[in-house]
XYZ file of C-alpha atoms in Angstrom:
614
model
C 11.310 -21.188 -2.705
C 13.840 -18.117 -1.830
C 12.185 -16.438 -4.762
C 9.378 -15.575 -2.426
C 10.986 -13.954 0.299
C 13.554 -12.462 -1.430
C 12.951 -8.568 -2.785
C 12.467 -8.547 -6.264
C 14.883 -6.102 -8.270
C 13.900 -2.758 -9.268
C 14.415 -3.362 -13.398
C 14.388 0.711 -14.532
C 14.126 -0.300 -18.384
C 9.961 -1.445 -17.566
C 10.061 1.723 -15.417
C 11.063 4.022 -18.463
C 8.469 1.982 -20.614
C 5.843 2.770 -18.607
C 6.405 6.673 -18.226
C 5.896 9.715 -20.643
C 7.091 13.006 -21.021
C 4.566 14.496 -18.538
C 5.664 12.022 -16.137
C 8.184 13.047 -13.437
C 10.007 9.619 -12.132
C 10.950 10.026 -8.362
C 13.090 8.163 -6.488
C 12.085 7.741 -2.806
C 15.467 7.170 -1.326
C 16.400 4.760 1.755
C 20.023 4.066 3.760
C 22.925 2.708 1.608
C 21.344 2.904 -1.771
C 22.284 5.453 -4.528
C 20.536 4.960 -8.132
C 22.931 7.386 -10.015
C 25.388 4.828 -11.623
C 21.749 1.968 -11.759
C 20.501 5.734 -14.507
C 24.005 6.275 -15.973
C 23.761 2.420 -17.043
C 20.080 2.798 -18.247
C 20.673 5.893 -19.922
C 23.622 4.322 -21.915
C 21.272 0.792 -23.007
C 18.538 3.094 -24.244
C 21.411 5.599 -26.098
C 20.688 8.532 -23.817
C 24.251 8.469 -21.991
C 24.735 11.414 -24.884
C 21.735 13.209 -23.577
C 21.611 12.604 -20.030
C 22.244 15.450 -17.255
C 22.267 15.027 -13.469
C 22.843 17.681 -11.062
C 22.823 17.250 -7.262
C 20.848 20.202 -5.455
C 21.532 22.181 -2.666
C 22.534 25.879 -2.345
C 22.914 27.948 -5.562
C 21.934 25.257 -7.525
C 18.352 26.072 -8.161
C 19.352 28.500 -11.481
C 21.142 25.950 -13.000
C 18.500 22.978 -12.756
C 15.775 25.512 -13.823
C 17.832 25.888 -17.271
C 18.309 21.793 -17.335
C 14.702 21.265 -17.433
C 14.074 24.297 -20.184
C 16.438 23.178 -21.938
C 15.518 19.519 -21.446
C 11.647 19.541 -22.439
C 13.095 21.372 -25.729
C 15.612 19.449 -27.158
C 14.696 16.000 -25.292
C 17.373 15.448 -22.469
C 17.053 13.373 -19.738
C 17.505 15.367 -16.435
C 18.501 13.962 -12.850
C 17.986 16.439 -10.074
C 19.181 14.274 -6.952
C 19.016 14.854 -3.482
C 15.374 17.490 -3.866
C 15.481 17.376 -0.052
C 18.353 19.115 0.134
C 17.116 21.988 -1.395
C 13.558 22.411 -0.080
C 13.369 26.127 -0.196
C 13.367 25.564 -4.023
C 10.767 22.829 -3.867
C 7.942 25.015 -4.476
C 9.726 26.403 -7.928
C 10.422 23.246 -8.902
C 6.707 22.301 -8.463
C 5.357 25.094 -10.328
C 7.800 24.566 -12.993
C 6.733 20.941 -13.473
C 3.168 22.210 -13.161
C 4.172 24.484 -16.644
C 6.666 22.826 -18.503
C 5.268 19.504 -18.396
C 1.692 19.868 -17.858
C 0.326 22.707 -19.720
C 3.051 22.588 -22.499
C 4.045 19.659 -24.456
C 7.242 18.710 -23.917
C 9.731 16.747 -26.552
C 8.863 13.121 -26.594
C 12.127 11.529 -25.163
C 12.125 14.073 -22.021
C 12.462 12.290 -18.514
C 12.665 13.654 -15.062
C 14.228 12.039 -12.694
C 13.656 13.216 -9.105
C 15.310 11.552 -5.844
C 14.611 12.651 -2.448
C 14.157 11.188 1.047
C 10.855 11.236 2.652
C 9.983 14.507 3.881
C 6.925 16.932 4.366
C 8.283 19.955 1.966
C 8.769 18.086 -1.193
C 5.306 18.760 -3.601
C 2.473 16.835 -3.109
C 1.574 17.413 -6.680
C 4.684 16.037 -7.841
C 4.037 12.811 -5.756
C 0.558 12.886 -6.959
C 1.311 13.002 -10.599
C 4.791 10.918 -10.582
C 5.763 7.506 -10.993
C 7.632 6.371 -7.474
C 9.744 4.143 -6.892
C 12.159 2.949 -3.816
C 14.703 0.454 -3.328
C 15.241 -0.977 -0.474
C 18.276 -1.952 1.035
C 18.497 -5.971 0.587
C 18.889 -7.668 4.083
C 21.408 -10.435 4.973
C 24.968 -10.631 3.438
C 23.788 -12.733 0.275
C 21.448 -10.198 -0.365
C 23.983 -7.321 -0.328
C 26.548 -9.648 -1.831
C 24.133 -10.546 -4.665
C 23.393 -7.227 -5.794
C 27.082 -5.616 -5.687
C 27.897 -8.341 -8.007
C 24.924 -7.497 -10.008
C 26.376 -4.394 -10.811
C 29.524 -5.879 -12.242
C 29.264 -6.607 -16.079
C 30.677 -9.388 -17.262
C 33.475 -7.303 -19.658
C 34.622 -5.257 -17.129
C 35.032 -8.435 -14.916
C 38.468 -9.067 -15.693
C 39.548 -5.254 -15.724
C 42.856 -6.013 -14.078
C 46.242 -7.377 -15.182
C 46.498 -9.509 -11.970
C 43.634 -11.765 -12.420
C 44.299 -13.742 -9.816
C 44.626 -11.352 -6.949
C 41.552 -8.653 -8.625
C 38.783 -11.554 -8.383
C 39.519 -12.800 -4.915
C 40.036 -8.963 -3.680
C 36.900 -8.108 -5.085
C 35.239 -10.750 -3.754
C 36.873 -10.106 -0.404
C 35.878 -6.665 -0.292
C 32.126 -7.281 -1.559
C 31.995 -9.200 1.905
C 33.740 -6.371 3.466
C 31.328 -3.949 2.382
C 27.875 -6.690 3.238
C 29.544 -7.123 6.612
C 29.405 -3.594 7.537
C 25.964 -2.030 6.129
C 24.735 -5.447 7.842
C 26.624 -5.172 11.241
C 23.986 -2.041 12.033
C 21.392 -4.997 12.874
C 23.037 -5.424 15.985
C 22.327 -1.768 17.038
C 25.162 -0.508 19.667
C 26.789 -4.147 19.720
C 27.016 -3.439 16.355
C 28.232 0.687 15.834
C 27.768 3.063 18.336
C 26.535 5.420 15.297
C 25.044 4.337 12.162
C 26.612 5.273 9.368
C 25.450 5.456 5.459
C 27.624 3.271 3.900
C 26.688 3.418 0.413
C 27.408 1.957 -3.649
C 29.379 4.832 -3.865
C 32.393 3.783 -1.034
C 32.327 0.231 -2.875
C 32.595 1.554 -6.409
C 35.415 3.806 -5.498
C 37.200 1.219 -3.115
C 37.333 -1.300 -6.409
C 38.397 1.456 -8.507
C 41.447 2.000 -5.680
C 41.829 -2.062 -5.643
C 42.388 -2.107 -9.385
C 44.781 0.950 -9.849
C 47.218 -0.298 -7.158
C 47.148 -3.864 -8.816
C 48.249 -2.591 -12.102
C 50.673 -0.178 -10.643
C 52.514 -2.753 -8.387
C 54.307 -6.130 -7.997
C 53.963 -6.996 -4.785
C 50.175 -6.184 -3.311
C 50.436 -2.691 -1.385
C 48.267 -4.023 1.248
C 49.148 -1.020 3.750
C 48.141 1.440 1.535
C 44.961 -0.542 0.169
C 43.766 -0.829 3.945
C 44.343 2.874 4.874
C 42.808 4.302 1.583
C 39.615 1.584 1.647
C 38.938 1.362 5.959
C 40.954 4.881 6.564
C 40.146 7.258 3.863
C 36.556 5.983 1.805
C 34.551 4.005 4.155
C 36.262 5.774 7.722
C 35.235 9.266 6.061
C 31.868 8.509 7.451
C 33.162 7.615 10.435
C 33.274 10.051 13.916
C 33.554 7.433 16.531
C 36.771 6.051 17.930
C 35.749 2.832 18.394
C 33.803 2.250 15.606
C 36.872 2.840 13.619
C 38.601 0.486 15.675
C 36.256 -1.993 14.530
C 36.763 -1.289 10.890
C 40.843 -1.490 11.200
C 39.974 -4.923 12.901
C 38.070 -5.824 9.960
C 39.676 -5.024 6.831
C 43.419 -6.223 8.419
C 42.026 -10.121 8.826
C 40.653 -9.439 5.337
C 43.245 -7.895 3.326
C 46.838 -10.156 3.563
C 48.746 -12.438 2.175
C 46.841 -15.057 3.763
C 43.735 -14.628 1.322
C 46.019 -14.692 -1.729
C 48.003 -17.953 -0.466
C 45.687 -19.896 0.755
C 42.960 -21.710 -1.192
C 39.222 -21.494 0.365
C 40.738 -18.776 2.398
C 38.064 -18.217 5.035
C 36.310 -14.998 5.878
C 34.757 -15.499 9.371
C 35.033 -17.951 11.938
C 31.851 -19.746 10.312
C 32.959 -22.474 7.260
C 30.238 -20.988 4.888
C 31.938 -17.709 4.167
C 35.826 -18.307 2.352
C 36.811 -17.065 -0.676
C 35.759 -19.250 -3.884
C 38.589 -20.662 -6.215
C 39.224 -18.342 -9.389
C 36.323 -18.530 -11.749
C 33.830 -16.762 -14.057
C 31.741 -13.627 -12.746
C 28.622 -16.755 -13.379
C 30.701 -18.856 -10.874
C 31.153 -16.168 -8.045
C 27.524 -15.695 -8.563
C 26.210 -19.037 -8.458
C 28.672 -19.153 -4.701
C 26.784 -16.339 -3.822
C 23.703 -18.207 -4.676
C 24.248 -21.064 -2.501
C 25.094 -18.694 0.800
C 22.572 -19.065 3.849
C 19.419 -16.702 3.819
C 19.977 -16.163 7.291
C 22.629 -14.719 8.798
C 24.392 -16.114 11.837
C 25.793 -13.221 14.430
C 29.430 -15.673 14.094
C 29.423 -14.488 10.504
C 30.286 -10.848 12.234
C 32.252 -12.116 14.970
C 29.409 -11.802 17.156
C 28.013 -13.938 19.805
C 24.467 -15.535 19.586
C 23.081 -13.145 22.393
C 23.702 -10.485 19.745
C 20.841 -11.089 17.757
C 18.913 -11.359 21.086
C 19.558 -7.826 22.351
C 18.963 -6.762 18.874
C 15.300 -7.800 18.783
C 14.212 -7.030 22.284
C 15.271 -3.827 21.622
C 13.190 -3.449 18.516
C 10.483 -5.173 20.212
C 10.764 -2.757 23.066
C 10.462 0.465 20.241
C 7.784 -1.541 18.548
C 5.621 -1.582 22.367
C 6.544 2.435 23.133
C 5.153 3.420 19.360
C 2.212 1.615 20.061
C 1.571 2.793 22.973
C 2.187 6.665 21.308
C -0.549 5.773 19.444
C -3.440 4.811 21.856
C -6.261 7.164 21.975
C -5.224 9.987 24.039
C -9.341 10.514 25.475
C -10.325 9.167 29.114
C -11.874 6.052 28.270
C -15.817 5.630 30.021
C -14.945 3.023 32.513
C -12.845 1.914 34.605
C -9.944 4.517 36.143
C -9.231 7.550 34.192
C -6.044 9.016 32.490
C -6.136 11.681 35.209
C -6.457 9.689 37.782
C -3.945 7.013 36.989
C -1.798 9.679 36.319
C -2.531 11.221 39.765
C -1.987 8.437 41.734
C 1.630 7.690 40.049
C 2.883 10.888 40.599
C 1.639 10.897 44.261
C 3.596 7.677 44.898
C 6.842 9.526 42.759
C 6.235 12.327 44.796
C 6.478 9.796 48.258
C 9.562 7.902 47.714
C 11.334 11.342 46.281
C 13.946 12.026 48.938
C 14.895 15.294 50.681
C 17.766 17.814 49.415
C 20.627 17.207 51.228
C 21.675 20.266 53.420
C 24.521 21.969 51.282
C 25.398 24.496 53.657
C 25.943 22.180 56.431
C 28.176 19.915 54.348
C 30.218 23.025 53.073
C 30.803 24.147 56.908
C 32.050 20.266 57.455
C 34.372 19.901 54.542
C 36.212 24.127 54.541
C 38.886 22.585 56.350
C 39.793 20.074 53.578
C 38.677 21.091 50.296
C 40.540 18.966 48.405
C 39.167 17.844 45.006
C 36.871 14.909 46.063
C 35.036 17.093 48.764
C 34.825 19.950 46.043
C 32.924 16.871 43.694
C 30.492 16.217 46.629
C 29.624 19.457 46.710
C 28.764 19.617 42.942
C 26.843 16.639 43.095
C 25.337 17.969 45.825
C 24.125 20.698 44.315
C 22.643 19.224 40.764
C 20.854 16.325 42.672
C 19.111 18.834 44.961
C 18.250 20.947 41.939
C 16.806 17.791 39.861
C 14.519 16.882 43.453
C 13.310 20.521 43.270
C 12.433 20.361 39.940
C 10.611 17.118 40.396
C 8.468 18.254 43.623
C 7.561 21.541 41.668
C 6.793 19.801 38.607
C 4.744 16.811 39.917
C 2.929 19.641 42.390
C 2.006 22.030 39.575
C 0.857 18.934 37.556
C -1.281 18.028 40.053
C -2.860 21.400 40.282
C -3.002 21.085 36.473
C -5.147 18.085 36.513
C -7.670 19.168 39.132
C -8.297 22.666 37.361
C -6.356 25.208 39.878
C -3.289 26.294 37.113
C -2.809 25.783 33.379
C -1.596 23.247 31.742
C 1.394 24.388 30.209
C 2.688 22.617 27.364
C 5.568 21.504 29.772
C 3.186 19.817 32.209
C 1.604 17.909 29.273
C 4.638 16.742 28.458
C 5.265 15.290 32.254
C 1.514 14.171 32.317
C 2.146 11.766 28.913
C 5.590 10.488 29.977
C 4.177 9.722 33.702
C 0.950 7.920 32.229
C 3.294 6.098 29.747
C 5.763 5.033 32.447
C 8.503 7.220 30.768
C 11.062 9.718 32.984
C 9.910 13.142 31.714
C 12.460 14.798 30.158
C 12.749 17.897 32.509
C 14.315 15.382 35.207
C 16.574 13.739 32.455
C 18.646 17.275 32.266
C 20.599 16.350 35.222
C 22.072 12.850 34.017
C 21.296 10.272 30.824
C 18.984 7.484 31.674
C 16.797 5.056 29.748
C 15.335 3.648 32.441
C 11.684 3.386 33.174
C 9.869 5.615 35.394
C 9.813 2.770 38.153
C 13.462 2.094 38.516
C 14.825 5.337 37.728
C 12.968 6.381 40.816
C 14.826 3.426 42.594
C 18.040 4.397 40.762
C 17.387 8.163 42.159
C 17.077 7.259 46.006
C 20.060 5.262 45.510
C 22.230 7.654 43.836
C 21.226 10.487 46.726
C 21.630 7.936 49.527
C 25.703 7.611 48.457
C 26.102 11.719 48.542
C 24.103 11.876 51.458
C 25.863 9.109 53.452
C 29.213 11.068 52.596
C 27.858 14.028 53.372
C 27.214 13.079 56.849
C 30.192 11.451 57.810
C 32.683 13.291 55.825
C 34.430 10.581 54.581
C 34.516 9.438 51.155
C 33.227 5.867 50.798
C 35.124 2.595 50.819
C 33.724 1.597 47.203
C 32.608 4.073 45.074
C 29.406 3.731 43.082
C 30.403 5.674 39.629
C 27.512 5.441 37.913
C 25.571 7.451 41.076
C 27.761 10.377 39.844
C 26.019 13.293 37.297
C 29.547 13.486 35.605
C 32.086 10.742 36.292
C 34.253 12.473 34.645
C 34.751 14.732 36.611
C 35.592 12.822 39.926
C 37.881 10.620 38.219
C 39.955 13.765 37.158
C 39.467 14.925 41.069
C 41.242 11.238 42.060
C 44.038 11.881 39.699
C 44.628 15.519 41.087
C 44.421 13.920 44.392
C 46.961 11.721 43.691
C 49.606 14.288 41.788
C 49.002 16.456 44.974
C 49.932 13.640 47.152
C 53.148 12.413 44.948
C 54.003 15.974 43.854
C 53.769 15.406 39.677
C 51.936 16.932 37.329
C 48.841 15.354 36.287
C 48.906 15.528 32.979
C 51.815 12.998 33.467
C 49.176 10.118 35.185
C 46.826 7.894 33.879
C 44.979 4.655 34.855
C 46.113 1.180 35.987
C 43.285 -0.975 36.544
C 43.036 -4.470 38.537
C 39.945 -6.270 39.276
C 39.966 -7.645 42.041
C 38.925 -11.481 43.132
C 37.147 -10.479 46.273
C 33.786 -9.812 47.577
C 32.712 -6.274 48.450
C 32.392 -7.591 52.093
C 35.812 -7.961 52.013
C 37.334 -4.884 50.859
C 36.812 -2.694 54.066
C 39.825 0.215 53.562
C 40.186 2.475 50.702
C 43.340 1.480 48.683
C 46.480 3.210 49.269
C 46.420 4.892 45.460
C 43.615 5.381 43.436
C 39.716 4.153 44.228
C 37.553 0.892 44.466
C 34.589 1.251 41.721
C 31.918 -1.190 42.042
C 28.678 -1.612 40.119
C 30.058 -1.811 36.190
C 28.184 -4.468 34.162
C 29.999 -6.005 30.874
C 28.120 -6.232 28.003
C 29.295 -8.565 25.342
C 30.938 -11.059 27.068
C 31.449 -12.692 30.534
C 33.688 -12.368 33.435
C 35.905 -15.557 34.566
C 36.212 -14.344 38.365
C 39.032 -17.356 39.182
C 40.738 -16.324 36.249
C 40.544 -13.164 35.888
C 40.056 -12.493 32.112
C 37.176 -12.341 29.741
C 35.070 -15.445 29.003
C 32.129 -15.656 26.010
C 28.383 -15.130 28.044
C 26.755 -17.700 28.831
C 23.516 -18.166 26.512
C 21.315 -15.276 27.184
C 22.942 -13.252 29.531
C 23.232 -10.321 27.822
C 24.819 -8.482 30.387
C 27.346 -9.755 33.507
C 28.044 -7.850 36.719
C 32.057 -6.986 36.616
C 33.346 -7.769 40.116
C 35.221 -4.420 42.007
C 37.803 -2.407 40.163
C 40.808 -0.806 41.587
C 41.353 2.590 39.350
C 44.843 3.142 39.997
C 46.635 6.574 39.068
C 49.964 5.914 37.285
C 52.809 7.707 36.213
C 53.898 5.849 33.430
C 51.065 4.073 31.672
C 52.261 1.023 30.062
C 51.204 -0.121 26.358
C 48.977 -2.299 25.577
C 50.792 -5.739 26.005
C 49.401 -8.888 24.221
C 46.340 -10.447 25.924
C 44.840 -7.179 26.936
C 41.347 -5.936 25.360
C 40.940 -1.699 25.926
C 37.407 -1.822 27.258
C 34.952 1.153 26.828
C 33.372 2.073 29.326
C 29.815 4.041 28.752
C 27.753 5.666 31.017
C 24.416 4.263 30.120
C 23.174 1.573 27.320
C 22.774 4.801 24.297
C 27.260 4.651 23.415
C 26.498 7.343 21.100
C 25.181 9.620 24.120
C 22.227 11.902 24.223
C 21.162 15.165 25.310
C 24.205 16.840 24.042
C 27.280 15.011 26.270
C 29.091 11.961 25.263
C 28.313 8.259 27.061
C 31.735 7.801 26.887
C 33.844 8.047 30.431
C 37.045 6.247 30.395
C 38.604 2.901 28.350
C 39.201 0.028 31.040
C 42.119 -2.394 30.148
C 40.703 -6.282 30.822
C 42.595 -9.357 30.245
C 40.833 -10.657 26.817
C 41.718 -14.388 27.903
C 42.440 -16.827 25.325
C 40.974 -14.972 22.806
C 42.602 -11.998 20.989
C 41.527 -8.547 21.949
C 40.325 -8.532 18.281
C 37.731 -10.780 19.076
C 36.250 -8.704 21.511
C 36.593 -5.548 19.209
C 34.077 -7.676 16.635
C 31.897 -8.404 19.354
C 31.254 -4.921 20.574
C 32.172 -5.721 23.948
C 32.403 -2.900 26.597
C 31.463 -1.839 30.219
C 28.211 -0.020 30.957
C 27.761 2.238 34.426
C 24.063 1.869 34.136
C 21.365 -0.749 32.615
C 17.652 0.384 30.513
C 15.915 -1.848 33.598
């Protein structure tokens, strides 16, 4: 029955039977997959390996694969030139040269081409036209992944290692290793907050490490095994701080004693991943064989409301590229684009509140500009320059509709994202937002409404909103500058304490006597046990859970991380990876992880957010 679902194998020896000569062979290449070593194993079964060349293009490589094809179509080589789109200035050479040398001359009988290239506009359409393509996509689900890494193992170089024993339930080990984390992108920012490219080639060279340092030494070196594999191969692709906390977390409950020791050694929480007893490469296979189709979010450490975030999120991209595509005409009847269009951006242009009078709130704070005042005034001043820019925008665009001005390319742009629901993104310069149109508007008046209150009364407020501010950065530095001033240290020496507190918001009426109350964080990947105090797991489909106020406390000496505390990131809007050229990242929140480790809550992606897509 799986046979039907399941994506057949791409067998290259019926691909080479059913070319020529003439017949360039491109590979269209997707994420994770590289079919080098698939043609260095092909080329040695057909007794090629002697005649085979491969060259990998980019700059100042053109010369050189211009002589490999000469020289192939004479004396019958096989020639790889991989990676064409990194070389696209070249591309129309390269076409012109297939156009000659393959078409109007007759080349020697065993010549092959072998092209690989991502999708893109510059590579030949004649090449496309006249080549064989192919594409292999990357499997989905662990078995899948599992299935074809041990498809590439041969049954001689199987046991390739002295210590038997320890080489077939490391490889094994690490094949899941490697599944878990090309499969943990599923789960979008629960998942990484970048996606990376894992690929063949940082599993091939991690067994490679795994059998040198089993020959070389006695006891396994299991430090050196985890930084080379997790710090060196696979965390070469990796630019994000936490992501690489997430692979550490991984490959140290992976690679110990434990899995050598213990029989069935499991690999997640979940009973249907452990490590089989010492067989055949057949036996591994047939294990592999009899794993679920389906992957359960436990198998990553993740929590059932994983996979839901996952797919409302790709439903949601689904619904906006749809909507991209409707016809972009007025339709006959019923309202027009225009005038749907007019009548949103009249009731934008209603609820957009005033500037708030800068001057007068500079006169009011000169006497005391210390560095929280000297925040209000920046904030100040990029909110009232984001409401000018929407009044002139929205009043030009109306012009634009009824005839009076141009429509500038910039105006169709705000006309498209206003009749689409979307925030145009000449308002999102001032601060990140995936929001729709609707309730960022909301999310506007009530970010103003907190400077504006201030600015009136001079006082900072009791609770501070943090994710009203443009750059929260910024005015958390401004607290800890406050609070060196007021204790006379440097401020490089401070850093954060942090206690949530068991209160309401009604409650809390004075400003601490250090640091600030924040209010309005939400935790995403896990709940909030208010009684105790600690993380909980969510409840079943809440994806997200209001955290309760937070007391950011300045400290002089920051203590380490003690046992039963999880470092929480905190993000300024749902995109971790940021956008429009600043980080998401603010500041890492420590939480009591409750009775589970703080590793659990690495695997489960969990973090705070300042600010929500809805």
């Amino acid at each position: 029955m799986y046979r039907f679902v399941e994506p057949p194998v791409l067998r290259m020896s019926e691909v080479v039977e059913d070319s020529t000569c003439k017949i360039p062979l491109i590979f269209v290449l997707s994420t994770g997959v590289d079919p080098t070593n698939a043609l260095l194993t092909l080329a040695e079964q057909s007794g090629m390996d002697k005649r085979f060349q491969a060259l990998s293009l980019g700059q100042g490589q053109a010369p050189i694969a211009k002589r490999m094809i000469e020289n192939g179509v004479k004396e019958g080589h096989w020639v790889f030139l991989a990676n064409c789109h990194l070389s696209l200035s070249w591309m129309p050479q390269l076409d012109k040269l297939v156009e000659e040398e393959l078409q109007v001359h007759t080349p020697h009988k065993d010549f092959r081409l072998w092209l690989s290239s991502t999708p893109h506009p510059g590579f030949p359409i004649a090449i496309l036209q006249a080549g064989i393509k192919m594409t292999t996509e990357p499997p989905k689900g662990l078995k899948a992944n599992m299935k074809r890494l041990y498809q590439m193992v041969d049954e001689g170089s199987f046991p390739r290692c002295q210590c038997d024993h320890k080489y077939k339930k490391l490889l094994f080990t690490l094949c899941f290793f490697h599944s878990l984390l090309i499969e943990r992108r599923k789960f979008l920012m629960l998942g990484w907050n970048i996606i990376y490219g894992f690929n063949d080639s940082d599993f091939e060279v991690s067994e490679h490490l795994l059998s040198i340092y089993l020959d070389e030494y006695g006891d396994t070196p299991w430090d050196a095994l985890k930084y080379l594999i997790a710090g060196v191969n696979y965390g070469g692709h990796v630019t994000d701080d936490f992501d690489r906390r997430v692979l550490y977390t991984y490959i140290s409950e992976m690679f110990n004693d434990e899995i050598l020791e213990q029989p069935y050694h499991k690999l997640s929480t979940l009973d249907t991943y452990y490590v089989p007893k010492d067989g055949s490469l057949q036996s591994y296979k047939e294990y592999i064989e009899h794993l679920p189709t389906g992957d359960h979010p436990e198998a990553f450490g993740q929590h059932p409301n994983a996979d839901i975030a996952s797919q409302i999120k790709e439903t949601r991209s689904l619904l906006e590229t749809l909507v991209s595509l409707q016809p972009q005409r007025s339709v006959a009847q019923g309202e027009s684009k225009e005038d749907k269009v007019l009548n949103l951006s009249a009731d934008v242009l209603r609820h957009v509140p005033d500037p708030i009078d800068y001057e007068a709130t500079a006169k009011l704070v000169s006497d005391d500009m210390n560095p929280l005042n000297v925040v209000l005034l920046q904030e100040i001043e990029r909110y009232n320059s984001l409401l000018k820019t929407i009044r002139s925008s929205l009043v030009e665009l109306e012009k634009g509709i009824k005839g009076l001005v141009v429509m500038s390319s910039e105006l169709e742009e705000v006309f498209s994202c206003i009749h689409n629901a979307q925030v145009p993104p000449l308002w999102g310069k001032a601060y990140p937002s995936q929001k729709a149109l609707g309730s960022w508007t909301r999310d506007l008046l009530q970010r103003v409404e907190q400077f504006s209150t201030w600015a009136t009364t001079t006082h900072p407020p009791v609770l501070f909103w943090l994710s009203g501010f443009t750059f929260p950065t910024g005015f958390l530095t401004a607290v800890l500058q406050t609070a060196a001033r007021k204790n006379n240290v440097s401020v490089d020496s401070l850093s954060w304490e942090f206690q949530v507190s068991h209160l309401d918001d009604s409650n809390l009426t004075e400003p601490p006597k250090d640091g600030v109350w924040i209010k309005g964080l939400f935790l995403e990947g896990a709940g909030w046990d208010k009684r105790a105090g600690c993380l909980v797991e969510a409840s079943p489909m809440q994806l997200v859970c209001p955290m309760p106020t937070i007391h950011f406390k300045p400290a002089e000496t920051k203590r380490r991380s003690a046992k039963g505390i999880y470092s929480c990131p905190c993000y300024y809007f749902p995109n971790r990876s940021g956008g429009s050229g600043r980080p998401s990242f603010v500041v890492t929140v420590d939480l009591k992880s409750g009775q589970s480790s703080s590793e659990h809550w690495v695997k489960r992606g969990t973090a705070l957010l300042m600010s929500l897509d809805n």
